[in-house]
mmCIF file of N, CA and C in Angstrom:
data_model
loop_
_atom_site.group_PDB
_atom_site.id
_atom_site.type_symbol
_atom_site.label_atom_id
_atom_site.label_comp_id
_atom_site.label_asym_id
_atom_site.label_seq_id
_atom_site.Cartn_x
_atom_site.Cartn_y
_atom_site.Cartn_z
ATOM 1 N N MET A 1 20.536 4.539 -46.518
ATOM 2 C CA MET A 1 19.289 4.612 -45.901
ATOM 3 C C MET A 1 17.871 4.097 -46.733
ATOM 4 N N SER A 2 17.297 3.223 -45.452
ATOM 5 C CA SER A 2 15.612 2.878 -46.525
ATOM 6 C C SER A 2 15.197 3.275 -46.421
ATOM 7 N N ASN A 3 13.859 2.749 -47.352
ATOM 8 C CA ASN A 3 12.383 3.928 -47.340
ATOM 9 C C ASN A 3 11.729 3.668 -46.150
ATOM 10 N N GLU A 4 12.039 2.609 -45.060
ATOM 11 C CA GLU A 4 11.136 2.380 -44.278
ATOM 12 C C GLU A 4 11.287 3.699 -43.269
ATOM 13 N N THR A 5 10.101 4.525 -42.791
ATOM 14 C CA THR A 5 10.442 5.070 -41.487
ATOM 15 C C THR A 5 10.330 5.108 -40.169
ATOM 16 N N TRP A 6 11.010 5.440 -39.752
ATOM 17 C CA TRP A 6 10.996 5.134 -37.938
ATOM 18 C C TRP A 6 9.448 5.608 -37.227
ATOM 19 N N SER A 7 9.001 4.908 -37.007
ATOM 20 C CA SER A 7 7.261 5.054 -35.936
ATOM 21 C C SER A 7 7.631 4.708 -34.525
ATOM 22 N N GLY A 8 9.243 5.087 -33.830
ATOM 23 C CA GLY A 8 9.365 5.040 -32.694
ATOM 24 C C GLY A 8 9.684 3.778 -31.903
ATOM 25 N N PRO A 9 9.654 3.516 -30.555
ATOM 26 C CA PRO A 9 9.927 2.432 -29.940
ATOM 27 C C PRO A 9 8.381 2.175 -29.875
ATOM 28 N N LYS A 10 8.687 0.394 -29.885
ATOM 29 C CA LYS A 10 7.996 -0.191 -29.566
ATOM 30 C C LYS A 10 7.677 -0.695 -28.349
ATOM 31 N N ARG A 11 8.655 -0.445 -27.736
ATOM 32 C CA ARG A 11 8.430 -0.568 -26.015
ATOM 33 C C ARG A 11 9.483 0.207 -25.170
ATOM 34 N N LEU A 12 7.968 0.543 -24.493
ATOM 35 C CA LEU A 12 8.779 1.529 -23.172
ATOM 36 C C LEU A 12 9.218 1.494 -22.368
ATOM 37 N N ARG A 13 10.552 2.625 -22.354
ATOM 38 C CA ARG A 13 11.540 2.155 -21.072
ATOM 39 C C ARG A 13 10.822 2.218 -19.723
ATOM 40 N N THR A 14 11.401 1.849 -18.820
ATOM 41 C CA THR A 14 11.305 2.001 -17.476
ATOM 42 C C THR A 14 11.742 2.977 -16.714
ATOM 43 N N SER A 15 11.264 3.188 -15.270
ATOM 44 C CA SER A 15 12.142 4.211 -14.884
ATOM 45 C C SER A 15 11.783 3.599 -13.403
ATOM 46 N N ASP A 16 13.483 4.444 -12.574
ATOM 47 C CA ASP A 16 13.346 4.241 -11.432
ATOM 48 C C ASP A 16 12.400 3.667 -10.718
ATOM 49 N N THR A 17 11.582 4.369 -10.361
ATOM 50 C CA THR A 17 10.648 4.358 -9.959
ATOM 51 C C THR A 17 9.453 2.980 -10.298
ATOM 52 N N GLU A 18 9.518 2.903 -11.315
ATOM 53 C CA GLU A 18 8.969 1.580 -11.257
ATOM 54 C C GLU A 18 10.042 0.186 -10.919
ATOM 55 N N ARG A 19 10.858 0.424 -11.100
ATOM 56 C CA ARG A 19 12.020 -0.606 -10.565
ATOM 57 C C ARG A 19 11.605 -0.820 -9.236
ATOM 58 N N GLU A 20 11.776 0.405 -8.759
ATOM 59 C CA GLU A 20 11.513 0.153 -6.859
ATOM 60 C C GLU A 20 10.494 -0.346 -6.511
ATOM 61 N N GLN A 21 9.630 0.035 -7.416
ATOM 62 C CA GLN A 21 8.177 -0.728 -7.153
ATOM 63 C C GLN A 21 7.886 -1.639 -6.856
ATOM 64 N N ILE A 22 8.722 -2.237 -7.864
ATOM 65 C CA ILE A 22 8.364 -4.279 -8.708
ATOM 66 C C ILE A 22 9.523 -4.477 -7.569
ATOM 67 N N ALA A 23 10.568 -3.565 -6.924
ATOM 68 C CA ALA A 23 11.775 -4.224 -6.187
ATOM 69 C C ALA A 23 11.271 -4.660 -4.639
ATOM 70 N N GLY A 24 10.196 -3.615 -4.238
ATOM 71 C CA GLY A 24 9.596 -3.810 -2.939
ATOM 72 C C GLY A 24 8.415 -4.687 -2.842
ATOM 73 N N THR A 25 7.694 -4.624 -4.083
ATOM 74 C CA THR A 25 7.050 -6.106 -4.130
ATOM 75 C C THR A 25 7.677 -7.559 -3.339
ATOM 76 N N LEU A 26 8.922 -7.576 -4.375
ATOM 77 C CA LEU A 26 10.000 -8.535 -4.537
ATOM 78 C C LEU A 26 10.617 -8.825 -3.077
ATOM 79 N N ARG A 27 10.375 -7.769 -2.732
ATOM 80 C CA ARG A 27 11.592 -7.608 -1.190
ATOM 81 C C ARG A 27 9.801 -8.474 -0.255
ATOM 82 N N ALA A 28 8.579 -8.139 -0.728
ATOM 83 C CA ALA A 28 7.922 -8.464 0.559
ATOM 84 C C ALA A 28 7.418 -9.692 0.487
ATOM 85 N N ALA A 29 7.335 -10.026 -0.908
ATOM 86 C CA ALA A 29 7.191 -11.511 -1.399
ATOM 87 C C ALA A 29 8.164 -12.420 -0.635
ATOM 88 N N MET A 30 9.544 -12.353 -0.302
ATOM 89 C CA MET A 30 11.158 -12.376 -0.062
ATOM 90 C C MET A 30 10.609 -12.586 1.440
ATOM 91 N N THR A 31 10.099 -11.954 2.141
ATOM 92 C CA THR A 31 9.802 -11.659 3.620
ATOM 93 C C THR A 31 8.613 -12.849 3.905
ATOM 94 N N GLU A 32 7.910 -12.532 3.448
ATOM 95 C CA GLU A 32 6.590 -13.580 3.647
ATOM 96 C C GLU A 32 6.726 -14.916 2.993
ATOM 97 N N GLY A 33 7.680 -15.364 2.305
ATOM 98 C CA GLY A 33 8.244 -16.614 2.244
ATOM 99 C C GLY A 33 8.082 -17.363 0.851
ATOM 100 N N ARG A 34 7.142 -16.282 -0.222
ATOM 101 C CA ARG A 34 6.722 -17.019 -0.828
ATOM 102 C C ARG A 34 7.801 -17.036 -2.248
ATOM 103 N N LEU A 35 8.804 -16.408 -1.624
ATOM 104 C CA LEU A 35 10.065 -16.479 -2.303
ATOM 105 C C LEU A 35 11.553 -16.805 -1.880
ATOM 106 N N THR A 36 12.199 -17.890 -2.572
ATOM 107 C CA THR A 36 12.850 -18.037 -1.744
ATOM 108 C C THR A 36 14.584 -17.184 -1.651
ATOM 109 N N LEU A 37 15.435 -16.738 -1.230
ATOM 110 C CA LEU A 37 16.442 -16.086 -0.783
ATOM 111 C C LEU A 37 17.312 -15.649 -2.155
ATOM 112 N N GLU A 38 17.631 -16.939 -3.144
ATOM 113 C CA GLU A 38 18.591 -16.995 -4.280
ATOM 114 C C GLU A 38 17.670 -16.714 -5.269
ATOM 115 N N GLU A 39 15.507 -17.098 -5.143
ATOM 116 C CA GLU A 39 15.099 -16.740 -6.442
ATOM 117 C C GLU A 39 14.696 -15.041 -6.280
ATOM 118 N N GLY A 40 14.441 -14.629 -4.666
ATOM 119 C CA GLY A 40 14.381 -12.656 -4.713
ATOM 120 C C GLY A 40 15.279 -12.388 -5.319
ATOM 121 N N GLU A 41 16.456 -12.829 -5.005
ATOM 122 C CA GLU A 41 17.599 -11.910 -5.438
ATOM 123 C C GLU A 41 17.635 -11.868 -7.119
ATOM 124 N N GLU A 42 17.098 -13.001 -7.518
ATOM 125 C CA GLU A 42 17.779 -13.578 -8.597
ATOM 126 C C GLU A 42 16.726 -12.087 -9.695
ATOM 127 N N ARG A 43 15.057 -12.516 -8.964
ATOM 128 C CA ARG A 43 14.333 -11.315 -9.503
ATOM 129 C C ARG A 43 14.502 -9.976 -9.376
ATOM 130 N N LEU A 44 15.201 -9.510 -8.301
ATOM 131 C CA LEU A 44 15.466 -8.464 -8.234
ATOM 132 C C LEU A 44 16.837 -7.944 -8.746
ATOM 133 N N ALA A 45 17.518 -8.690 -9.272
ATOM 134 C CA ALA A 45 18.782 -8.393 -10.055
ATOM 135 C C ALA A 45 17.821 -7.907 -11.100
ATOM 136 N N ALA A 46 17.195 -9.001 -11.923
ATOM 137 C CA ALA A 46 16.528 -8.572 -13.399
ATOM 138 C C ALA A 46 15.573 -7.284 -13.430
ATOM 139 N N ALA A 47 15.232 -6.795 -11.958
ATOM 140 C CA ALA A 47 14.064 -5.826 -12.095
ATOM 141 C C ALA A 47 15.497 -4.645 -12.364
ATOM 142 N N TYR A 48 16.338 -4.588 -11.337
ATOM 143 C CA TYR A 48 16.978 -3.451 -11.416
ATOM 144 C C TYR A 48 17.552 -3.583 -12.919
ATOM 145 N N ALA A 49 18.043 -4.515 -13.307
ATOM 146 C CA ALA A 49 18.319 -4.640 -14.780
ATOM 147 C C ALA A 49 17.333 -4.244 -15.617
ATOM 148 N N ALA A 50 16.032 -4.307 -15.725
ATOM 149 C CA ALA A 50 15.242 -3.909 -16.396
ATOM 150 C C ALA A 50 15.369 -2.574 -17.379
ATOM 151 N N LYS A 51 15.387 -2.700 -18.483
ATOM 152 C CA LYS A 51 15.429 -1.006 -19.048
ATOM 153 C C LYS A 51 13.783 -0.850 -19.726
ATOM 154 N N PHE A 52 12.844 -2.075 -19.751
ATOM 155 C CA PHE A 52 11.711 -1.753 -20.381
ATOM 156 C C PHE A 52 10.635 -2.368 -19.783
ATOM 157 N N ARG A 53 9.106 -1.688 -19.883
ATOM 158 C CA ARG A 53 8.390 -2.202 -18.539
ATOM 159 C C ARG A 53 8.478 -3.883 -19.043
ATOM 160 N N ASP A 54 8.214 -4.106 -19.919
ATOM 161 C CA ASP A 54 7.759 -5.420 -20.318
ATOM 162 C C ASP A 54 8.137 -6.208 -19.676
ATOM 163 N N GLU A 55 9.829 -6.333 -19.478
ATOM 164 C CA GLU A 55 10.198 -7.146 -18.567
ATOM 165 C C GLU A 55 9.940 -7.024 -16.853
ATOM 166 N N LEU A 56 9.655 -6.300 -16.716
ATOM 167 C CA LEU A 56 9.041 -6.145 -14.996
ATOM 168 C C LEU A 56 7.947 -7.080 -15.092
ATOM 169 N N GLY A 57 6.961 -6.944 -15.794
ATOM 170 C CA GLY A 57 5.531 -7.771 -15.037
ATOM 171 C C GLY A 57 6.032 -9.380 -15.089
ATOM 172 N N PRO A 58 6.655 -9.814 -15.281
ATOM 173 C CA PRO A 58 6.701 -11.574 -15.570
ATOM 174 C C PRO A 58 7.248 -11.778 -13.969
ATOM 175 N N LEU A 59 8.511 -10.378 -13.565
ATOM 176 C CA LEU A 59 8.804 -10.800 -12.271
ATOM 177 C C LEU A 59 7.748 -10.691 -11.068
ATOM 178 N N THR A 60 6.845 -10.434 -11.400
ATOM 179 C CA THR A 60 5.787 -10.245 -10.300
ATOM 180 C C THR A 60 4.623 -11.258 -10.649
ATOM 181 N N ALA A 61 4.744 -12.075 -11.620
ATOM 182 C CA ALA A 61 3.047 -12.466 -12.008
ATOM 183 C C ALA A 61 2.803 -13.750 -11.965
ATOM 184 N N ASP A 62 3.655 -14.345 -10.868
ATOM 185 C CA ASP A 62 3.271 -15.489 -9.953
ATOM 186 C C ASP A 62 3.158 -15.464 -8.610
ATOM 187 N N LEU A 63 2.846 -14.046 -8.399
ATOM 188 C CA LEU A 63 2.852 -13.611 -7.141
ATOM 189 C C LEU A 63 1.338 -13.580 -6.681
ATOM 190 N N PRO A 64 0.932 -13.503 -5.549
ATOM 191 C CA PRO A 64 -0.930 -13.614 -5.534
ATOM 192 C C PRO A 64 -0.907 -12.350 -5.817
ATOM 193 N N ASP A 65 -2.326 -12.042 -6.471
ATOM 194 C CA ASP A 65 -2.904 -10.885 -7.289
ATOM 195 C C ASP A 65 -1.432 -10.021 -8.271
ATOM 196 N N ALA A 66 -0.762 -10.634 -8.813
ATOM 197 C CA ALA A 66 0.028 -10.836 -9.396
ATOM 198 C C ALA A 66 1.024 -9.344 -8.721
ATOM 199 N N GLY A 67 1.400 -9.632 -7.413
ATOM 200 C CA GLY A 67 2.222 -9.170 -7.047
ATOM 201 C C GLY A 67 1.941 -7.540 -6.210
ATOM 202 N N ARG A 68 0.899 -7.780 -6.788
ATOM 203 C CA ARG A 68 -0.019 -6.014 -6.437
ATOM 204 C C ARG A 68 0.343 -5.311 -4.982
ATOM 205 N N ARG A 69 -0.636 -5.913 -3.946
ATOM 206 C CA ARG A 69 -0.427 -6.297 -2.814
ATOM 207 C C ARG A 69 -1.242 -7.959 -2.265
ATOM 208 N N ALA A 70 -0.262 -8.779 -1.035
ATOM 209 C CA ALA A 70 -0.084 -9.505 -0.515
ATOM 210 C C ALA A 70 -0.933 -9.524 0.687
ATOM 211 N N PRO A 71 -2.273 -9.414 1.120
ATOM 212 C CA PRO A 71 -2.606 -9.484 2.857
ATOM 213 C C PRO A 71 -1.599 -10.414 3.502
ATOM 214 N N VAL A 72 -1.032 -9.298 4.234
ATOM 215 C CA VAL A 72 -0.019 -9.466 5.733
ATOM 216 C C VAL A 72 -0.441 -8.874 6.764
ATOM 217 N N GLU A 73 -0.632 -9.479 7.788
ATOM 218 C CA GLU A 73 -0.790 -9.128 9.072
ATOM 219 C C GLU A 73 0.358 -9.475 9.721
ATOM 220 N N THR A 74 0.676 -8.608 10.060
ATOM 221 C CA THR A 74 2.110 -8.411 11.459
ATOM 222 C C THR A 74 2.148 -7.927 12.652
ATOM 223 N N PRO A 75 2.719 -8.262 13.231
ATOM 224 C CA PRO A 75 2.801 -7.915 14.923
ATOM 225 C C PRO A 75 2.831 -6.327 15.338
ATOM 226 N N GLU A 76 3.608 -5.602 13.977
ATOM 227 C CA GLU A 76 3.822 -4.304 13.355
ATOM 228 C C GLU A 76 2.402 -3.612 13.452
ATOM 229 N N LEU A 77 1.529 -4.427 12.489
ATOM 230 C CA LEU A 77 0.612 -3.877 12.184
ATOM 231 C C LEU A 77 -0.916 -4.257 13.165
ATOM 232 N N ARG A 78 -0.488 -5.231 13.462
ATOM 233 C CA ARG A 78 -1.620 -5.121 14.613
ATOM 234 C C ARG A 78 -1.240 -4.069 15.714
ATOM 235 N N ARG A 79 -0.202 -3.415 16.409
ATOM 236 C CA ARG A 79 0.338 -2.791 17.416
ATOM 237 C C ARG A 79 -0.241 -1.431 16.769
ATOM 238 N N GLY A 80 0.113 -1.310 15.663
ATOM 239 C CA GLY A 80 -0.614 0.129 14.678
ATOM 240 C C GLY A 80 -2.085 0.169 14.292
ATOM 241 N N LEU A 81 -2.846 -0.518 14.985
ATOM 242 C CA LEU A 81 -4.321 -0.571 15.216
ATOM 243 C C LEU A 81 -4.538 -0.590 16.707
ATOM 244 N N ALA A 82 -3.903 -1.192 17.421
ATOM 245 C CA ALA A 82 -4.546 -0.892 18.955
ATOM 246 C C ALA A 82 -3.613 0.640 19.115
ATOM 247 N N ARG A 83 -2.534 1.364 18.590
ATOM 248 C CA ARG A 83 -2.475 2.832 18.581
ATOM 249 C C ARG A 83 -3.295 3.207 18.451
ATOM 250 N N HIS A 84 -3.949 3.047 17.316
ATOM 251 C CA HIS A 84 -4.898 3.874 16.773
ATOM 252 C C HIS A 84 -6.512 3.680 17.497
ATOM 253 N N ALA A 85 -6.664 2.728 17.897
ATOM 254 C CA ALA A 85 -8.027 2.131 18.896
ATOM 255 C C ALA A 85 -7.645 3.275 20.099
ATOM 256 N N THR A 86 -5.871 3.533 20.820
ATOM 257 C CA THR A 86 -6.433 3.899 21.620
ATOM 258 C C THR A 86 -6.202 5.229 22.059
ATOM 259 N N VAL A 87 -6.132 5.783 20.919
ATOM 260 C CA VAL A 87 -5.558 7.390 20.177
ATOM 261 C C VAL A 87 -7.553 8.009 20.352
ATOM 262 N N VAL A 88 -7.861 7.050 19.403
ATOM 263 C CA VAL A 88 -10.086 6.961 19.462
ATOM 264 C C VAL A 88 -10.007 6.787 20.479
ATOM 265 N N LEU A 89 -10.006 6.041 21.390
ATOM 266 C CA LEU A 89 -10.825 6.119 22.760
ATOM 267 C C LEU A 89 -10.598 7.034 23.985
ATOM 268 N N SER A 90 -9.230 7.671 23.840
ATOM 269 C CA SER A 90 -8.776 8.509 24.499
ATOM 270 C C SER A 90 -9.473 9.605 23.991
ATOM 271 N N ILE A 91 -9.771 10.414 22.874
ATOM 272 C CA ILE A 91 -10.436 11.099 22.346
ATOM 273 C C ILE A 91 -12.069 11.173 22.791
ATOM 274 N N THR A 92 -12.380 10.203 22.796
ATOM 275 C CA THR A 92 -13.805 9.917 22.886
ATOM 276 C C THR A 92 -14.131 10.363 24.532
ATOM 277 N N ALA A 93 -13.047 9.356 25.113
ATOM 278 C CA ALA A 93 -13.191 9.969 26.727
ATOM 279 C C ALA A 93 -12.961 11.497 26.882
ATOM 280 N N ILE A 94 -11.974 11.954 26.471
ATOM 281 C CA ILE A 94 -12.187 13.927 26.291
ATOM 282 C C ILE A 94 -12.901 14.347 25.665
ATOM 283 N N LEU A 95 -14.082 13.933 24.784
ATOM 284 C CA LEU A 95 -15.089 14.646 24.159
ATOM 285 C C LEU A 95 -16.218 14.635 25.252
ATOM 286 N N THR A 96 -16.298 13.089 25.689
ATOM 287 C CA THR A 96 -17.129 12.933 26.400
ATOM 288 C C THR A 96 -17.555 13.764 27.706
ATOM 289 N N GLY A 97 -16.050 13.866 28.358
ATOM 290 C CA GLY A 97 -16.124 14.426 29.423
ATOM 291 C C GLY A 97 -16.431 15.940 29.735
ATOM 292 N N LEU A 98 -15.962 16.832 28.451
ATOM 293 C CA LEU A 98 -16.282 17.761 27.246
ATOM 294 C C LEU A 98 -17.891 18.273 27.818
ATOM 295 N N TRP A 99 -18.432 17.146 26.703
ATOM 296 C CA TRP A 99 -19.770 17.254 26.757
ATOM 297 C C TRP A 99 -20.810 17.392 27.910
ATOM 298 N N ILE A 100 -20.189 16.418 28.972
ATOM 299 C CA ILE A 100 -20.731 16.550 30.474
ATOM 300 C C ILE A 100 -20.432 17.784 31.089
ATOM 301 N N LEU A 101 -19.068 17.988 30.995
ATOM 302 C CA LEU A 101 -19.223 19.500 31.172
ATOM 303 C C LEU A 101 -19.746 20.628 30.963
ATOM 304 N N SER A 102 -20.052 20.526 29.696
ATOM 305 C CA SER A 102 -20.762 21.565 28.951
ATOM 306 C C SER A 102 -22.395 21.612 29.496
ATOM 307 N N GLY A 103 -22.762 20.636 29.522
ATOM 308 C CA GLY A 103 -24.195 20.683 29.881
ATOM 309 C C GLY A 103 -25.265 20.909 28.772
ATOM 310 N N ALA A 104 -24.496 20.292 27.463
ATOM 311 C CA ALA A 104 -25.655 21.037 26.634
ATOM 312 C C ALA A 104 -26.521 19.205 26.511
ATOM 313 N N HIS A 105 -27.372 19.504 25.764
ATOM 314 C CA HIS A 105 -28.364 18.591 25.909
ATOM 315 C C HIS A 105 -28.683 17.594 24.864
ATOM 316 N N PHE A 106 -27.943 18.492 23.459
ATOM 317 C CA PHE A 106 -27.341 17.381 22.290
ATOM 318 C C PHE A 106 -26.067 16.678 22.274
ATOM 319 N N PHE A 107 -25.699 15.291 22.104
ATOM 320 C CA PHE A 107 -24.437 14.854 22.074
ATOM 321 C C PHE A 107 -23.804 15.005 20.709
ATOM 322 N N TRP A 108 -23.456 16.067 20.848
ATOM 323 C CA TRP A 108 -22.231 16.835 20.318
ATOM 324 C C TRP A 108 -21.147 15.584 19.938
ATOM 325 N N PRO A 109 -20.524 15.619 20.805
ATOM 326 C CA PRO A 109 -19.495 14.882 20.413
ATOM 327 C C PRO A 109 -19.021 13.649 19.213
ATOM 328 N N ILE A 110 -21.050 13.235 18.941
ATOM 329 C CA ILE A 110 -21.536 12.163 18.179
ATOM 330 C C ILE A 110 -20.850 12.389 16.458
ATOM 331 N N ILE A 111 -20.903 13.783 16.227
ATOM 332 C CA ILE A 111 -19.888 14.103 14.901
ATOM 333 C C ILE A 111 -18.662 13.726 14.394
ATOM 334 N N PRO A 112 -17.624 14.330 15.322
ATOM 335 C CA PRO A 112 -16.115 14.128 14.842
ATOM 336 C C PRO A 112 -16.382 12.692 15.712
ATOM 337 N N LEU A 113 -17.011 12.037 16.893
ATOM 338 C CA LEU A 113 -16.898 10.802 16.715
ATOM 339 C C LEU A 113 -16.853 9.785 15.865
ATOM 340 N N PHE A 114 -17.945 9.941 15.115
ATOM 341 C CA PHE A 114 -18.557 9.267 13.648
ATOM 342 C C PHE A 114 -17.071 9.042 12.556
ATOM 343 N N PHE A 115 -16.053 10.342 12.425
ATOM 344 C CA PHE A 115 -15.430 10.303 11.975
ATOM 345 C C PHE A 115 -14.047 9.086 12.198
ATOM 346 N N LEU A 116 -13.997 9.658 13.681
ATOM 347 C CA LEU A 116 -13.087 8.840 13.953
ATOM 348 C C LEU A 116 -12.998 7.384 14.044
ATOM 349 N N PHE A 117 -14.477 6.650 14.209
ATOM 350 C CA PHE A 117 -14.346 5.434 14.445
ATOM 351 C C PHE A 117 -14.775 5.236 13.402
ATOM 352 N N MET A 118 -14.950 5.202 11.995
ATOM 353 C CA MET A 118 -15.234 5.509 10.549
ATOM 354 C C MET A 118 -13.718 4.996 10.309
ATOM 355 N N GLY A 119 -12.567 5.917 10.912
ATOM 356 C CA GLY A 119 -11.172 5.776 10.020
ATOM 357 C C GLY A 119 -10.627 4.584 10.971
ATOM 358 N N LEU A 120 -10.962 4.157 12.373
ATOM 359 C CA LEU A 120 -10.775 2.871 12.831
ATOM 360 C C LEU A 120 -11.188 1.643 11.842
ATOM 361 N N ALA A 121 -12.535 1.881 11.807
ATOM 362 C CA ALA A 121 -12.960 0.774 11.058
ATOM 363 C C ALA A 121 -12.350 0.414 10.135
ATOM 364 N N ARG A 122 -12.344 1.064 8.926
ATOM 365 C CA ARG A 122 -11.086 1.451 7.853
ATOM 366 C C ARG A 122 -10.135 0.842 8.134
ATOM 367 N N HIS A 123 -9.355 1.197 9.264
ATOM 368 C CA HIS A 123 -7.695 0.795 9.399
ATOM 369 C C HIS A 123 -8.497 -0.629 9.683
ATOM 370 N N ALA A 124 -8.833 -1.400 10.952
ATOM 371 C CA ALA A 124 -9.439 -2.628 10.989
ATOM 372 C C ALA A 124 -9.727 -3.541 9.802
ATOM 373 N N ARG A 125 -10.156 -3.118 9.412
ATOM 374 C CA ARG A 125 -10.520 -3.713 7.635
ATOM 375 C C ARG A 125 -9.546 -4.097 6.451
ATOM 376 N N ARG A 126 -8.459 -2.866 6.211
ATOM 377 C CA ARG A 126 -7.736 -3.167 5.100
ATOM 378 C C ARG A 126 -6.032 -3.271 6.296
ATOM 379 N N GLY A 127 -6.066 -3.234 7.767
ATOM 380 C CA GLY A 127 -4.964 -4.032 8.110
ATOM 381 C C GLY A 127 -3.687 -3.430 8.380
ATOM 382 N N HIS A 128 -4.019 -1.718 7.661
ATOM 383 C CA HIS A 128 -2.685 -0.532 7.837
ATOM 384 C C HIS A 128 -3.704 0.281 7.120
ATOM 385 N N TRP A 129 -3.524 1.525 7.579
ATOM 386 C CA TRP A 129 -3.429 3.286 7.710
ATOM 387 C C TRP A 129 -3.210 3.438 6.506
ATOM 388 N N GLU A 130 -4.111 3.655 5.159
ATOM 389 C CA GLU A 130 -3.893 3.904 4.412
ATOM 390 C C GLU A 130 -4.417 5.141 3.627
ATOM 391 N N PRO A 131 -4.242 6.346 3.098
ATOM 392 C CA PRO A 131 -4.444 7.526 2.475
ATOM 393 C C PRO A 131 -5.752 7.182 1.644
ATOM 394 N N ARG A 132 -6.623 7.769 1.269
ATOM 395 C CA ARG A 132 -7.872 7.322 0.031
ATOM 396 C C ARG A 132 -6.922 7.407 -1.067
ATOM 397 N N TYR A 133 -6.472 8.711 -1.301
ATOM 398 C CA TYR A 133 -6.052 9.439 -2.238
ATOM 399 C C TYR A 133 -4.369 9.840 -2.255
ATOM 400 N N SER A 134 -3.491 8.642 -2.495
ATOM 401 C CA SER A 134 -1.887 8.628 -2.393
ATOM 402 C C SER A 134 -1.281 8.005 -4.465
ATOM 403 N N TYR A 135 -0.405 9.100 -4.312
ATOM 404 C CA TYR A 135 -0.066 8.867 -5.317
ATOM 405 C C TYR A 135 1.274 7.814 -5.656
ATOM 406 N N GLN A 136 1.702 7.732 -4.214
ATOM 407 C CA GLN A 136 2.548 6.531 -3.682
ATOM 408 C C GLN A 136 2.271 4.950 -3.905
ATOM 409 N N HIS A 137 1.173 4.759 -3.719
ATOM 410 C CA HIS A 137 0.759 3.753 -3.572
ATOM 411 C C HIS A 137 0.055 3.296 -5.054
ATOM 412 N N ARG A 138 0.245 4.127 -5.593
ATOM 413 C CA ARG A 138 -0.471 3.044 -7.415
ATOM 414 C C ARG A 138 0.256 2.322 -7.873
ATOM 415 N N VAL A 139 -0.526 1.401 -8.200
ATOM 416 C CA VAL A 139 -0.554 0.059 -9.070
ATOM 417 C C VAL A 139 0.039 0.310 -10.351
ATOM 418 N N ALA A 140 1.359 -0.330 -10.786
ATOM 419 C CA ALA A 140 1.836 0.256 -12.050
ATOM 420 C C ALA A 140 0.981 -0.457 -13.146
ATOM 421 N N PRO A 141 0.886 0.090 -14.853
ATOM 422 C CA PRO A 141 0.029 0.125 -15.396
ATOM 423 C C PRO A 141 0.545 -1.425 -15.600
ATOM 424 N N TRP A 142 1.350 -1.969 -15.602
ATOM 425 C CA TRP A 142 1.328 -3.420 -16.666
ATOM 426 C C TRP A 142 1.110 -4.273 -15.320
ATOM 427 N N ASN A 143 0.806 -4.011 -13.955
ATOM 428 C CA ASN A 143 0.443 -5.202 -12.909
ATOM 429 C C ASN A 143 -1.307 -5.127 -12.466
ATOM 430 N N ARG A 144 -2.173 -4.380 -13.552
ATOM 431 C CA ARG A 144 -3.744 -4.405 -13.664
ATOM 432 C C ARG A 144 -3.972 -5.335 -14.798
#
């Protein structure tokens, strides 16, 4: 035995969730054309083979915003925004019709419509609908 005491591991081990998060970022970069198929496959293999967190960081370091999220506008996202706008406009028409039928002097639909249009504006600004407090979309600590 040596006189040195073990102070624990110097490196933190990575989890399957962290590996999957990096793999998702790499797949998105491949889809966007930021990585070639060969380079993407190499990085994916390295991500799944990684045992420690510090091995994952370099895999996305040269991607936009260190691989956190690259702005993407796809036809699917545009369709999602169009569907969201259609739902908001339909609800607007229904609430306005109910207001007319009720004969109320105060335009009470303004209250729910405010929140509906704020959600639509947020969707349009971000390009996709993402809950404000989602634990699934957290950025890994080594990518901050």
